[in-house]
């Protein structure tokens, strides 16, 4: 899978930091983030179930420009 590195948390300490890539073959965004705590997962479940093949991640808001760039690299606008 050809991943293109897009960015890492700008406040990184170089260890275990949220990171964003784009799979250039599928145009999918790949995200490494912090595992959501049980309270966050519980709140997310209020919207609907989390399938076994999915997870909830947390990213700092300061990474919004990196996520926007990943959307641009993937070739699609952010759909609202």
PDB file of C-alpha atoms in Angstrom:
ATOM      1  CA  UNK A   1       0.000   0.000   0.000  1.00  0.00           C
ATOM      2  CA  UNK A   2       1.671   3.238  -1.127  1.00  0.00           C
ATOM      3  CA  UNK A   3       1.215   5.632   1.801  1.00  0.00           C
ATOM      4  CA  UNK A   4       2.105   9.296   1.402  1.00  0.00           C
ATOM      5  CA  UNK A   5       3.063  10.943   4.689  1.00  0.00           C
ATOM      6  CA  UNK A   6       1.067  14.159   5.150  1.00  0.00           C
ATOM      7  CA  UNK A   7       1.871  15.330   8.658  1.00  0.00           C
ATOM      8  CA  UNK A   8       2.406  14.682  12.327  1.00  0.00           C
ATOM      9  CA  UNK A   9       1.128  16.480  15.414  1.00  0.00           C
ATOM     10  CA  UNK A  10       3.065  19.767  15.391  1.00  0.00           C
ATOM     11  CA  UNK A  11       3.626  19.466  19.140  1.00  0.00           C
ATOM     12  CA  UNK A  12       5.181  16.030  18.747  1.00  0.00           C
ATOM     13  CA  UNK A  13       7.802  14.862  21.155  1.00  0.00           C
ATOM     14  CA  UNK A  14       8.951  12.310  18.575  1.00  0.00           C
ATOM     15  CA  UNK A  15       7.277   9.365  20.307  1.00  0.00           C
ATOM     16  CA  UNK A  16       3.760   7.960  19.894  1.00  0.00           C
ATOM     17  CA  UNK A  17       2.329  10.985  18.096  1.00  0.00           C
ATOM     18  CA  UNK A  18      -0.822  11.329  16.000  1.00  0.00           C
ATOM     19  CA  UNK A  19       0.082  11.106  12.315  1.00  0.00           C
ATOM     20  CA  UNK A  20      -1.795  11.347   9.007  1.00  0.00           C
ATOM     21  CA  UNK A  21      -1.054   9.637   5.673  1.00  0.00           C
ATOM     22  CA  UNK A  22      -2.956   9.194   2.397  1.00  0.00           C
ATOM     23  CA  UNK A  23      -3.146   5.854   0.597  1.00  0.00           C
ATOM     24  CA  UNK A  24      -2.354   7.052  -2.917  1.00  0.00           C
ATOM     25  CA  UNK A  25      -3.884   3.954  -4.499  1.00  0.00           C
ATOM     26  CA  UNK A  26      -7.297   4.207  -2.826  1.00  0.00           C
ATOM     27  CA  UNK A  27      -7.316   7.929  -1.897  1.00  0.00           C
ATOM     28  CA  UNK A  28      -8.169   6.952   1.678  1.00  0.00           C
ATOM     29  CA  UNK A  29      -6.904   8.909   4.674  1.00  0.00           C
ATOM     30  CA  UNK A  30      -4.973   6.817   7.211  1.00  0.00           C
ATOM     31  CA  UNK A  31      -4.807   8.169  10.759  1.00  0.00           C
ATOM     32  CA  UNK A  32      -2.792   7.226  13.819  1.00  0.00           C
ATOM     33  CA  UNK A  33      -4.268   8.754  16.929  1.00  0.00           C
ATOM     34  CA  UNK A  34      -4.830   8.239  20.597  1.00  0.00           C
ATOM     35  CA  UNK A  35      -7.206   5.453  21.554  1.00  0.00           C
ATOM     36  CA  UNK A  36     -10.455   6.940  22.756  1.00  0.00           C
ATOM     37  CA  UNK A  37     -11.169   6.505  26.442  1.00  0.00           C
ATOM     38  CA  UNK A  38     -14.284   4.600  27.589  1.00  0.00           C
ATOM     39  CA  UNK A  39     -16.274   7.807  28.249  1.00  0.00           C
ATOM     40  CA  UNK A  40     -15.620   9.058  24.709  1.00  0.00           C
ATOM     41  CA  UNK A  41     -16.554   5.681  23.201  1.00  0.00           C
ATOM     42  CA  UNK A  42     -19.763   5.647  25.259  1.00  0.00           C
ATOM     43  CA  UNK A  43     -20.705   9.110  23.974  1.00  0.00           C
ATOM     44  CA  UNK A  44     -19.966   8.039  20.388  1.00  0.00           C
ATOM     45  CA  UNK A  45     -22.197   4.992  20.854  1.00  0.00           C
ATOM     46  CA  UNK A  46     -25.120   7.370  21.441  1.00  0.00           C
ATOM     47  CA  UNK A  47     -24.962   8.067  17.688  1.00  0.00           C
ATOM     48  CA  UNK A  48     -24.863   4.392  16.741  1.00  0.00           C
ATOM     49  CA  UNK A  49     -22.843   1.200  17.123  1.00  0.00           C
ATOM     50  CA  UNK A  50     -19.112   1.016  16.458  1.00  0.00           C
ATOM     51  CA  UNK A  51     -18.545  -2.072  14.287  1.00  0.00           C
ATOM     52  CA  UNK A  52     -15.789  -4.489  15.320  1.00  0.00           C
ATOM     53  CA  UNK A  53     -13.763  -3.492  12.241  1.00  0.00           C
ATOM     54  CA  UNK A  54     -13.821   0.220  13.199  1.00  0.00           C
ATOM     55  CA  UNK A  55     -12.472   2.254  16.109  1.00  0.00           C
ATOM     56  CA  UNK A  56     -12.696   5.733  17.607  1.00  0.00           C
ATOM     57  CA  UNK A  57      -9.518   7.835  17.634  1.00  0.00           C
ATOM     58  CA  UNK A  58      -8.751  11.180  19.207  1.00  0.00           C
ATOM     59  CA  UNK A  59      -6.695  13.847  17.443  1.00  0.00           C
ATOM     60  CA  UNK A  60      -5.846  17.320  18.720  1.00  0.00           C
ATOM     61  CA  UNK A  61      -7.681  20.182  17.008  1.00  0.00           C
ATOM     62  CA  UNK A  62      -4.298  21.672  16.092  1.00  0.00           C
ATOM     63  CA  UNK A  63      -4.083  18.912  13.463  1.00  0.00           C
ATOM     64  CA  UNK A  64      -7.046  20.328  11.483  1.00  0.00           C
ATOM     65  CA  UNK A  65      -4.738  21.877   8.840  1.00  0.00           C
ATOM     66  CA  UNK A  66      -3.011  18.490   8.417  1.00  0.00           C
ATOM     67  CA  UNK A  67      -6.367  16.746   7.965  1.00  0.00           C
ATOM     68  CA  UNK A  68      -7.409  19.370   5.399  1.00  0.00           C
ATOM     69  CA  UNK A  69      -4.149  18.804   3.547  1.00  0.00           C
ATOM     70  CA  UNK A  70      -4.786  15.046   3.599  1.00  0.00           C
ATOM     71  CA  UNK A  71      -8.215  15.657   2.038  1.00  0.00           C
ATOM     72  CA  UNK A  72      -6.583  17.783  -0.649  1.00  0.00           C
ATOM     73  CA  UNK A  73      -3.934  15.115  -1.313  1.00  0.00           C
ATOM     74  CA  UNK A  74      -6.639  12.440  -1.495  1.00  0.00           C
ATOM     75  CA  UNK A  75      -8.303  14.505  -4.205  1.00  0.00           C
ATOM     76  CA  UNK A  76     -11.615  15.198  -2.594  1.00  0.00           C
ATOM     77  CA  UNK A  77     -13.227  18.113  -0.839  1.00  0.00           C
ATOM     78  CA  UNK A  78     -14.407  17.809   2.728  1.00  0.00           C
ATOM     79  CA  UNK A  79     -18.074  16.859   2.450  1.00  0.00           C
ATOM     80  CA  UNK A  80     -20.420  18.324   5.032  1.00  0.00           C
TER      81      UNK A  80
END
